[in-house]
Amino acid sequence: GILILDFGSQYNQLIARRVREFGVYAEILPFNASLDEIKQHQPKGIILSGGPSSVFGEDAHLVEKELFELGIPVLGICYGMQLTAHLLGGEVKKGQKGEYGKAELKVLNSNKLLYGFSESSTVWMSHFDEVFQVPEGFEISGKSESVIAAMADESRKLYAVQFHPEVSHSEYGTQLLRNFVFDICEAEENWALSDFIEVEVARIKEKVGNQKVILGLSGGVDSSVAAVLIHKAIGDQLTCIFVDTGLLRKDEGVKVMENYGKHFHMNIKLVDAREQFLSKLKGISDPEEKRKIIGREFVEVFNQEALAFEDANFLAQGTIYPDVIESQSVKGPSATIKSHHNVGGLPEEMKLQLLEPLRELFKDEVRKVGVKLGIPKELVYRHPFPGPGLGIRVLGEVDEEKVRILQEADAIFIEELYKNNLYDEVSQAFVVLLPVKSVGVMGDERTYEYTAVVRSANTIDFMTATWSRLPYEFLDKVSSRIINEVKGINRVAYDISSKPPATIEWE
Ligand code: XMP
C-alpha cells in the first residue's frame, strides 16, 4: 500500500482516507519511524505529510536522506515539499507573509503527477516557509504567484507540491493523488471493505481457535461492531461484559440486551454497578475528579468481572485506526480524548492477548462494516457519548434523582430529533442538568425546580464546533415536552455557545 509519514498535519488522516477510497491500502507512521521499519511495510509509495514544523527549527522534524534513495516514489506535501528540498540540496527560505487559503496554481512543466491539470487551477495553501531553489535534478513544475508550488524529479520518481491536494478546495487534488497512487506508484486496488468482513472472520477463527474471548461492550459503535464481527467468527466462544454504571442514557442496558443479546444471540453479562458508581460519586462535584472516579471504578468493575472468566484467553477491544495513530503520534495523546471503555490496565494475572479486529479502520469504515453486519443504521450512526456519561452532564454532585431527571429529558430531546429528521443533521445532541433551581408557575402553583439545558453541536472533528441552528418551532416543542413530562424541571435553555471558547460538554 501507500505509506504516509506523519509530520503532524491535521490533514494526515484525510490523505489516508482518500487513498483508501481509491481501493488502495494506506497507513500512517510517525515521521521518525526507522528506515528498516519503513522498508518492512514494503510500500509502493511514500507520502511526506504537511506539518507545523519548520526545516529551520532546532527541533525540525527530519527524515534520513536515504529515504529518497530506496527507489520508492515519494510525494512531499507542504512541509513534506520543504523537507524534500532541504534534504536534497535545494533551498528553503522563510516566506514574507506565507500563503493561506485559496491560491492559483499555474502549471509550467506538466508531468505524471500533474497529468490532467488545466494550465491554471485553484489549490489550497497553508504555509509560511517556501522552497526558493529546487534541488539538483528537479524541475519546477508549477507556481502560484511567485512561489514554487510544485517540483519533480521524474527520473527518480520524486515529487512535491506546496499545496494540499487532499482537501476538497484543491480543484484537481483527487486527480493528483490518483496520478501518484496508480500511475507513479503502480499500486493495486485491493483494499475493499466488502472483503474485510470475510478476511477478518477467517483471521479471528484462525487466531482464536477454540479458545475464549471477553469483550467490554459499551453500546457505542466501535465496541458493538467489534462484538458482532467476532461473534460472527466464533459465536458462543465470545462473552460480552456490559457494565451498567447508572450513568448511561435512558434504558440503555435494556436496549443493549435487546439489540445484541436477543437479536444477535450474543452472550452478554450485564453487570449492574449503578449503586457502586453513585456511592463513589457522593459528595464529589469537581468535574475532573468525577471523571477520574468513574474511569477508575469502571476499570475495577470490568476487571473483577473479567476475572470470573478464568478460561478466557483473549480480551477484545473496539480499538480503531485513529486510536492507533493517536497512541503513536508525535503530538502525543493530548489532541483527542480517549474513552475509558478501551480498558487500560488489564488484570495482569489473566495474561490475556488482545484481539482488535478494527485496528485498521477509520470511523466511517467501521460504520460501513457495522451496516454490512446487519446492525441497525440507527445504532451505527449514533452520536458519540462520553465515557463518563451522565456523570459529567449532571453538573456538580450526582445523585440518582438528578440522573433520572436528566435521562428523561435527554430521551425526549433525542426522540424529537429523530421524529423531525434532525438527528443526522447534527453531530452531537444531549441535555445537561444544571444544579440551579428557579421559580416557575404551573396551573395555580408556584414551582421551584431544576433547569435543563439543551445542547446540540455541529462539527467535523469535535475540536471546533458551532451550535446547531435548530428551528424555533422544534425547540419550542422540545421545551414544552420536557417541562410538561419531566417532573423536576420547570425551565429549559438552549446553549448557543460555539467551541472554542466553550466546549461541547459542560464539564
Ligand atoms: P468537549 O466537551 O471537550 O468534547 O468539547 C469533545 C468530544 O469529546 C467527548 N468527551 C469525552 N469523551 N471521555 C470521553 O470518552 C471524556 O471524559 C470526554 N469528555 C468529552 C464529548 O462528548 C465530545 O464528543
Coordinates of C-alpha atoms and ligand atoms in Angstrom, one line a residue:
G1 CA 0.0 0.0 0.0
I2 CA 0.9 3.6 0.4
L3 CA 2.8 4.8 3.5
I4 CA 2.2 8.2 4.9
L5 CA 4.8 9.7 7.2
D6 CA 3.2 11.9 9.8
F7 CA 4.7 15.3 10.4
G8 CA 1.8 16.5 12.4
S9 CA -0.6 17.9 9.9
Q10 CA -4.3 17.9 10.8
Y11 CA -4.9 16.6 7.3
N12 CA -3.0 13.3 7.5
Q13 CA -5.9 11.1 8.2
L14 CA -7.6 12.7 5.2
I15 CA -4.8 11.7 3.0
A16 CA -5.1 8.1 4.1
R17 CA -8.8 8.0 3.7
R18 CA -8.6 9.5 0.2
V19 CA -6.1 6.8 -0.8
R20 CA -8.3 4.1 0.7
E21 CA -11.3 5.4 -1.2
F22 CA -9.4 4.5 -4.3
G23 CA -9.3 1.0 -3.1
V24 CA -5.6 1.1 -2.1
Y25 CA -4.5 0.4 1.5
A26 CA -2.9 3.4 3.2
E27 CA -1.1 3.5 6.5
I28 CA 0.3 6.3 8.7
L29 CA 3.6 6.1 10.5
P30 CA 5.2 8.7 12.7
F31 CA 7.9 10.7 10.7
N32 CA 10.7 9.3 12.9
A33 CA 9.9 5.7 12.0
S34 CA 13.2 4.0 11.1
L35 CA 14.2 3.2 7.5
D36 CA 14.0 -0.5 8.4
E37 CA 10.5 -0.2 9.7
I38 CA 9.5 1.7 6.6
K39 CA 11.1 -0.9 4.4
Q40 CA 9.3 -3.7 6.3
H41 CA 6.0 -2.2 5.1
Q42 CA 7.1 -2.7 1.5
P43 CA 5.3 0.5 0.4
K44 CA 4.5 1.1 -3.2
G45 CA 4.9 4.8 -2.5
I46 CA 5.6 7.2 0.4
I47 CA 3.8 10.4 1.1
L48 CA 5.5 13.0 3.4
S49 CA 2.7 14.9 5.0
G50 CA 2.5 18.6 6.0
G51 CA 3.2 19.7 9.5
P52 CA 3.6 22.7 11.7
S53 CA 7.4 22.4 12.0
S54 CA 10.0 24.4 10.0
V55 CA 13.1 22.9 8.5
F56 CA 15.0 25.8 10.2
G57 CA 13.7 25.0 13.7
E58 CA 16.1 23.4 16.2
D59 CA 13.6 20.6 16.7
A60 CA 12.8 20.3 13.0
H61 CA 11.2 17.0 12.1
L62 CA 13.6 15.4 9.7
V63 CA 13.9 12.0 8.0
E64 CA 17.0 10.2 6.8
K65 CA 18.1 11.2 3.3
E66 CA 18.3 7.6 2.3
L67 CA 14.5 7.6 2.2
F68 CA 14.8 9.2 -1.2
E69 CA 17.2 6.5 -2.4
L70 CA 15.1 3.5 -1.8
G71 CA 13.7 3.6 -5.4
I72 CA 10.2 4.0 -3.9
P73 CA 8.3 7.0 -5.3
V74 CA 7.9 9.9 -2.8
L75 CA 5.4 12.7 -2.8
G76 CA 6.1 15.6 -0.4
I77 CA 3.1 17.7 0.6
C78 CA 3.5 21.2 2.0
Y79 CA 6.1 20.7 4.8
G80 CA 7.0 17.5 3.0
M81 CA 8.0 19.5 0.0
Q82 CA 10.2 21.9 2.0
L83 CA 11.8 18.9 3.7
T84 CA 12.5 17.3 0.3
A85 CA 14.1 20.4 -1.0
H86 CA 16.1 21.0 2.2
L87 CA 17.5 17.4 2.4
L88 CA 18.3 17.1 -1.3
G89 CA 20.3 20.3 -1.5
G90 CA 17.7 22.8 -2.6
E91 CA 17.0 26.0 -0.7
V92 CA 14.1 26.8 1.6
K93 CA 13.6 30.3 3.0
K94 CA 11.2 31.9 5.3
G95 CA 8.4 33.4 3.3
Q96 CA 7.4 37.1 3.6
K97 CA 3.8 36.6 4.5
G98 CA 3.0 33.0 3.8
E99 CA 0.0 31.8 1.8
Y100 CA -3.2 30.7 3.5
G101 CA -6.3 29.6 1.8
K102 CA -7.1 29.5 -1.9
A103 CA -4.4 30.2 -4.4
E104 CA -4.0 29.9 -8.2
L105 CA -1.6 27.2 -9.5
K106 CA -0.1 27.7 -12.9
V107 CA 1.4 24.6 -14.4
L108 CA 4.8 25.4 -16.0
N109 CA 6.1 21.9 -16.8
S110 CA 3.5 19.1 -16.7
N111 CA 4.5 15.7 -15.6
K112 CA 2.9 12.4 -14.5
L113 CA 1.8 13.9 -11.2
L114 CA 0.0 16.9 -12.7
Y115 CA -1.5 14.9 -15.6
G116 CA -5.0 16.2 -16.3
F117 CA -4.5 19.6 -14.7
S118 CA -5.5 22.6 -16.7
E119 CA -3.0 25.4 -17.1
S120 CA -4.4 27.2 -14.2
S121 CA -6.4 25.9 -11.3
T122 CA -7.4 26.6 -7.7
V123 CA -5.4 25.0 -4.9
W124 CA -5.4 25.2 -1.1
M125 CA -2.3 26.5 0.6
S126 CA -1.3 26.8 4.2
H127 CA 2.4 27.6 4.7
F128 CA 4.9 30.2 5.8
D129 CA 8.2 28.9 4.6
E130 CA 8.8 28.3 0.9
V131 CA 11.1 26.5 -1.5
F132 CA 13.3 29.1 -3.0
Q133 CA 15.6 26.9 -5.1
V134 CA 14.8 23.3 -6.2
P135 CA 17.5 20.6 -5.7
E136 CA 19.6 19.4 -8.5
G137 CA 17.8 17.1 -10.9
F138 CA 14.4 18.7 -10.0
E139 CA 12.4 20.8 -12.3
I140 CA 9.9 23.5 -11.3
S141 CA 6.5 22.1 -12.4
G142 CA 4.2 24.8 -11.1
K143 CA 4.0 28.2 -9.4
S144 CA 1.4 30.2 -7.5
E145 CA 2.2 33.9 -8.0
S146 CA 6.0 33.8 -7.4
V147 CA 6.1 30.8 -5.1
I148 CA 7.3 27.4 -6.3
A149 CA 4.2 25.3 -5.8
A150 CA 5.3 22.0 -7.4
M151 CA 8.6 20.4 -8.3
A152 CA 9.6 17.0 -9.6
D153 CA 12.5 14.7 -10.5
E154 CA 10.7 12.3 -12.7
S155 CA 13.8 10.1 -13.3
R156 CA 13.9 9.3 -9.5
K157 CA 10.1 9.4 -9.1
L158 CA 10.4 12.2 -6.5
Y159 CA 7.5 14.7 -6.5
A160 CA 6.5 17.5 -4.2
V161 CA 3.7 20.1 -4.0
Q162 CA 3.4 23.1 -1.7
F163 CA -0.4 22.9 -1.7
H164 CA -2.7 20.4 -0.1
P165 CA -4.2 18.0 -2.7
E166 CA -6.1 16.1 0.0
V167 CA -8.5 18.9 0.8
S168 CA -11.6 19.4 -1.4
H169 CA -10.8 23.0 -2.1
S170 CA -7.9 21.9 -4.3
E171 CA -9.5 21.6 -7.7
Y172 CA -7.5 18.7 -9.2
G173 CA -6.4 17.3 -5.8
T174 CA -8.0 13.9 -6.2
Q175 CA -6.7 13.6 -9.7
L176 CA -3.2 14.4 -8.4
L177 CA -3.4 11.7 -5.7
R178 CA -4.8 9.2 -8.2
N179 CA -1.9 10.0 -10.5
F180 CA 0.6 9.4 -7.8
V181 CA -1.0 6.2 -6.4
F182 CA -1.8 4.5 -9.7
D183 CA 0.5 5.9 -12.4
I184 CA 3.6 6.7 -10.5
C185 CA 3.5 4.0 -7.7
E186 CA 1.5 1.5 -9.7
A187 CA -0.4 0.5 -6.6
E188 CA -3.1 -2.1 -6.9
E189 CA -6.7 -1.8 -6.0
N190 CA -7.0 -4.4 -3.3
W191 CA -8.5 -2.7 -0.3
A192 CA -12.2 -3.2 -0.3
L193 CA -14.5 -3.2 2.7
S194 CA -16.6 -5.9 1.1
D195 CA -13.7 -8.4 1.7
F196 CA -12.9 -7.0 5.1
I197 CA -15.6 -9.0 7.0
E198 CA -14.7 -12.3 5.2
V199 CA -11.0 -11.9 5.7
E200 CA -11.3 -10.7 9.3
V201 CA -13.7 -13.5 10.3
A202 CA -11.2 -16.1 8.9
R203 CA -8.4 -14.4 10.7
I204 CA -10.2 -14.3 14.0
K205 CA -11.2 -18.0 13.7
E206 CA -7.6 -18.9 13.0
K207 CA -6.2 -16.8 15.8
V208 CA -8.7 -17.8 18.5
G209 CA -9.2 -21.4 17.6
N210 CA -11.4 -22.9 20.2
Q211 CA -10.3 -20.5 23.0
K212 CA -12.5 -18.0 24.8
V213 CA -12.8 -14.2 24.3
I214 CA -14.2 -11.5 26.5
L215 CA -15.2 -8.0 25.3
G216 CA -16.3 -4.9 27.1
L217 CA -19.5 -3.8 25.3
S218 CA -20.4 -0.1 25.8
G219 CA -23.2 0.2 23.3
G220 CA -21.1 2.6 21.3
V221 CA -20.3 2.0 17.6
D222 CA -16.8 0.6 17.9
S223 CA -17.3 -2.0 20.6
S224 CA -20.6 -3.1 19.1
V225 CA -19.2 -3.6 15.6
A226 CA -16.2 -5.4 17.1
A227 CA -18.5 -7.7 19.1
V228 CA -20.8 -8.6 16.2
L229 CA -17.8 -9.3 13.9
I230 CA -16.1 -11.5 16.5
H231 CA -19.4 -13.2 17.2
K232 CA -19.8 -14.0 13.6
A233 CA -16.4 -15.7 13.7
I234 CA -16.6 -17.6 16.9
G235 CA -20.1 -17.5 18.2
D236 CA -20.5 -18.5 21.8
Q237 CA -16.8 -18.5 22.5
L238 CA -17.3 -14.8 22.9
T239 CA -18.8 -13.3 26.1
C240 CA -19.5 -9.6 26.3
I241 CA -19.4 -7.7 29.5
F242 CA -21.8 -4.8 29.7
V243 CA -21.4 -2.6 32.8
D244 CA -24.4 -0.5 33.7
T245 CA -22.9 2.4 35.5
G246 CA -26.2 4.1 36.1
L247 CA -24.8 7.0 34.1
L248 CA -26.0 5.8 30.7
R249 CA -28.8 7.1 28.6
K250 CA -32.3 6.1 29.5
D251 CA -32.9 2.3 29.2
E252 CA -29.5 1.8 27.6
G253 CA -29.0 -1.5 29.4
V254 CA -32.3 -2.9 28.3
K255 CA -31.7 -1.8 24.7
V256 CA -28.2 -3.3 24.6
M257 CA -29.6 -6.7 25.8
E258 CA -32.4 -6.4 23.2
N259 CA -30.2 -5.5 20.3
Y260 CA -27.2 -7.6 20.9
G261 CA -28.4 -10.3 23.2
K262 CA -31.7 -11.1 21.6
H263 CA -31.2 -10.0 18.1
F264 CA -27.6 -11.2 17.6
H265 CA -27.8 -14.0 20.2
M266 CA -24.6 -12.9 21.8
N267 CA -23.7 -14.0 25.3
I268 CA -23.9 -10.8 27.4
K269 CA -23.1 -10.5 31.0
L270 CA -25.0 -7.5 32.4
V271 CA -23.3 -6.1 35.4
D272 CA -25.5 -3.8 37.5
A273 CA -23.0 -1.4 39.1
R274 CA -25.3 1.5 39.5
E275 CA -25.2 1.8 43.2
Q276 CA -21.5 1.3 43.3
F277 CA -20.9 4.3 41.0
L278 CA -23.4 6.5 42.7
S279 CA -22.0 5.9 46.1
K280 CA -18.4 6.6 44.9
L281 CA -19.6 9.9 43.4
K282 CA -21.4 11.0 46.5
G283 CA -20.2 14.4 47.7
I284 CA -18.0 14.9 44.7
S285 CA -18.7 17.9 42.4
D286 CA -15.4 18.7 40.7
P287 CA -15.6 17.5 37.0
E288 CA -12.1 16.1 36.7
E289 CA -12.4 14.3 40.0
K290 CA -15.7 12.8 38.8
R291 CA -14.1 11.7 35.6
K292 CA -11.2 10.0 37.5
I293 CA -13.6 8.2 39.9
I294 CA -15.8 7.0 37.1
G295 CA -12.8 5.8 35.0
R296 CA -11.1 4.1 37.9
E297 CA -14.4 2.4 39.0
F298 CA -15.1 1.2 35.5
V299 CA -11.7 -0.5 35.2
E300 CA -12.2 -2.1 38.6
V301 CA -15.7 -3.4 37.9
F302 CA -14.7 -4.6 34.5
N303 CA -11.6 -6.4 35.7
Q304 CA -13.4 -8.0 38.5
E305 CA -15.9 -9.4 36.1
A306 CA -13.2 -10.4 33.7
L307 CA -11.5 -12.4 36.4
A308 CA -14.6 -14.5 36.7
F309 CA -13.9 -15.8 33.2
E310 CA -10.9 -17.9 34.2
D311 CA -10.7 -19.7 30.9
A312 CA -10.7 -16.5 28.8
N313 CA -7.6 -16.2 26.6
F314 CA -8.4 -13.0 24.7
L315 CA -9.6 -9.6 25.5
A316 CA -11.3 -8.0 22.5
Q317 CA -11.4 -4.2 22.1
G318 CA -13.0 -1.9 19.6
T319 CA -9.8 0.0 19.0
I320 CA -9.9 1.8 15.7
Y321 CA -7.2 3.2 13.5
P322 CA -7.3 6.8 14.8
D323 CA -6.7 5.4 18.3
V324 CA -3.7 3.6 17.0
I325 CA -2.3 6.6 15.2
E326 CA -3.0 8.7 18.2
S327 CA -1.1 6.5 20.5
Q328 CA 2.0 6.5 18.3
S329 CA 1.6 10.2 17.2
V330 CA 4.4 12.7 17.5
K331 CA 1.9 15.1 19.1
G332 CA 1.2 12.7 22.0
P333 CA -2.2 11.8 23.2
S334 CA -3.4 15.3 24.2
A335 CA -5.2 16.0 21.0
T336 CA -8.1 13.7 21.4
I337 CA -9.8 12.3 24.4
K338 CA -9.7 8.6 25.0
S339 CA -12.7 6.7 26.1
H340 CA -12.2 4.7 29.2
H341 CA -14.1 1.9 27.6
N342 CA -10.8 1.0 25.9
V343 CA -9.8 -0.7 29.1
G344 CA -6.3 0.1 30.0
G345 CA -4.9 -1.9 32.9
L346 CA -5.9 -5.5 32.4
P347 CA -5.8 -7.9 35.3
E348 CA -2.2 -8.9 35.0
E349 CA -2.7 -12.4 36.2
M350 CA -5.1 -13.1 33.4
K351 CA -2.4 -12.9 30.7
L352 CA -4.9 -12.0 28.1
Q353 CA -4.0 -11.5 24.5
L354 CA -5.5 -8.6 22.7
L355 CA -8.0 -9.0 19.9
E356 CA -8.6 -5.8 18.0
P357 CA -10.2 -6.5 14.7
L358 CA -11.0 -2.9 13.8
R359 CA -7.4 -1.6 14.3
E360 CA -7.0 -0.7 10.7
L361 CA -10.3 1.0 10.1
F362 CA -11.4 4.6 10.2
K363 CA -14.7 5.5 11.9
D364 CA -16.6 5.8 8.6
E365 CA -15.3 2.4 7.6
V366 CA -16.3 0.9 10.9
R367 CA -19.8 2.2 10.3
K368 CA -20.0 0.7 6.9
V369 CA -18.8 -2.6 8.3
G370 CA -21.5 -2.3 11.0
V371 CA -24.2 -1.8 8.5
K372 CA -23.0 -4.8 6.4
L373 CA -23.0 -6.9 9.5
G374 CA -26.7 -6.1 9.9
I375 CA -26.5 -3.7 12.9
P376 CA -29.4 -1.3 12.6
K377 CA -28.4 2.1 11.0
E378 CA -29.8 3.9 14.0
L379 CA -27.2 2.3 16.2
V380 CA -24.3 2.6 13.8
Y381 CA -24.9 6.3 13.2
R382 CA -25.4 7.2 16.8
H383 CA -23.9 10.4 18.2
P384 CA -20.8 9.9 20.3
F385 CA -21.3 9.5 24.1
P386 CA -18.6 10.4 26.6
G387 CA -17.1 7.6 28.7
P388 CA -18.1 9.3 32.0
G389 CA -21.6 9.5 30.6
L390 CA -24.2 11.4 32.5
G391 CA -21.7 11.8 35.3
I392 CA -20.5 14.9 33.6
R393 CA -23.9 16.0 32.3
V394 CA -25.4 16.3 35.8
L395 CA -23.4 19.3 36.7
G396 CA -21.9 19.3 40.2
E397 CA -22.8 16.5 42.6
V398 CA -24.5 13.5 41.0
D399 CA -27.4 11.6 42.6
E400 CA -30.0 9.1 41.5
E401 CA -32.8 11.5 41.2
K402 CA -30.9 14.0 39.1
V403 CA -29.7 11.2 36.8
R404 CA -33.4 10.1 36.4
I405 CA -34.5 13.6 35.6
L406 CA -31.7 14.0 33.1
Q407 CA -32.3 10.7 31.4
E408 CA -35.9 11.5 30.8
A409 CA -35.3 15.0 29.4
D410 CA -32.5 13.7 27.2
A411 CA -34.7 10.9 25.8
I412 CA -37.4 13.4 24.9
F413 CA -34.9 15.6 23.0
I414 CA -33.4 12.7 21.1
E415 CA -36.8 11.3 20.3
E416 CA -37.9 14.6 18.9
L417 CA -34.7 15.0 16.8
Y418 CA -35.5 11.6 15.2
K419 CA -39.1 12.4 14.7
N420 CA -38.3 15.6 12.9
N421 CA -35.5 14.1 10.8
L422 CA -32.9 16.3 12.5
Y423 CA -30.8 13.7 14.3
D424 CA -28.5 13.1 11.3
E425 CA -28.2 16.8 10.7
V426 CA -26.4 17.5 13.9
S427 CA -23.2 15.9 15.3
Q428 CA -23.9 15.6 18.9
A429 CA -27.1 16.4 20.9
F430 CA -27.9 16.0 24.5
V431 CA -29.4 17.6 27.6
V432 CA -27.4 19.0 30.6
L433 CA -28.9 19.3 34.0
L434 CA -27.9 22.4 36.0
P435 CA -27.9 22.2 39.8
V436 CA -29.7 25.5 39.8
K437 CA -33.4 25.9 40.7
S438 CA -35.6 28.7 39.5
V439 CA -39.1 29.8 40.0
G440 CA -42.0 28.9 37.7
V441 CA -45.7 28.6 37.7
M442 CA -47.7 25.6 36.7
G443 CA -51.5 25.8 36.9
D444 CA -52.1 27.9 40.0
E445 CA -49.0 26.6 41.7
R446 CA -45.6 28.2 42.2
T447 CA -42.9 25.7 41.3
Y448 CA -39.2 25.8 42.2
E449 CA -37.3 23.3 40.2
Y450 CA -34.2 22.5 38.1
T451 CA -33.1 24.0 34.8
A452 CA -32.3 21.8 31.8
V453 CA -30.0 23.0 29.0
V454 CA -30.5 21.6 25.5
R455 CA -27.2 21.3 23.7
S456 CA -26.6 20.5 20.0
A457 CA -23.4 20.9 18.2
N458 CA -22.3 20.6 14.6
T459 CA -18.7 19.7 14.0
I460 CA -16.4 17.6 11.7
D461 CA -13.6 16.8 14.1
F462 CA -15.0 17.7 17.6
M463 CA -12.1 20.1 18.0
T464 CA -14.1 23.1 16.9
A465 CA -17.9 23.2 16.8
T466 CA -20.8 25.5 16.2
W467 CA -24.2 25.3 17.9
S468 CA -26.9 23.8 15.7
R469 CA -29.3 26.3 14.2
L470 CA -32.4 24.2 15.2
P471 CA -35.7 25.6 14.2
Y472 CA -37.6 27.7 16.8
E473 CA -40.7 25.6 16.4
F474 CA -38.7 22.5 17.1
L475 CA -37.0 23.9 20.2
D476 CA -40.4 25.1 21.4
K477 CA -41.8 21.5 21.1
V478 CA -38.8 20.1 23.0
S479 CA -39.0 22.7 25.7
S480 CA -42.7 22.2 26.4
R481 CA -42.5 18.4 26.3
I482 CA -39.6 18.4 28.8
I483 CA -41.2 20.8 31.2
N484 CA -44.6 19.1 31.0
E485 CA -43.4 15.5 31.1
V486 CA -40.3 15.6 33.3
K487 CA -41.0 16.0 37.0
G488 CA -38.2 18.2 38.4
I489 CA -37.6 20.5 35.5
N490 CA -39.5 23.8 35.1
R491 CA -37.2 25.7 32.7
V492 CA -35.3 24.8 29.6
A493 CA -32.5 26.9 28.0
Y494 CA -30.7 26.4 24.7
D495 CA -26.9 26.5 24.6
I496 CA -25.8 29.0 21.9
S497 CA -22.0 28.8 22.5
S498 CA -19.5 27.6 20.0
K499 CA -16.3 25.7 20.6
P500 CA -13.9 27.4 21.3
P501 CA -14.2 29.1 23.6
A502 CA -16.9 26.9 25.1
T503 CA -16.6 23.1 25.0
I504 CA -19.3 20.7 23.7
E505 CA -19.8 19.2 27.1
W506 CA -20.4 21.4 30.1
E507 CA -17.9 19.7 32.4
Ligands
XMP1 P1 -15.6 18.7 24.6 O1 -16.5 18.9 25.7 O2 -14.1 18.6 25.1 O3 -15.9 17.3 23.9 O4 -15.8 19.8 23.5 C1 -15.4 16.9 22.7 C2 -15.9 15.5 22.5 O5 -15.3 14.6 23.4 C3 -16.3 14.0 24.2 N1 -15.8 13.9 25.6 C4 -15.4 12.8 26.2 N2 -15.3 11.5 25.8 N3 -14.4 10.9 27.9 C5 -14.9 10.6 26.6 O6 -14.8 9.4 26.3 C6 -14.5 12.1 28.4 O7 -14.1 12.4 29.5 C7 -15.0 13.1 27.5 N4 -15.1 14.5 27.6 C8 -15.6 14.9 26.4 C9 -17.5 14.8 24.1 O8 -18.7 14.1 24.3 C10 -17.4 15.3 22.6 O9 -17.8 14.3 21.7

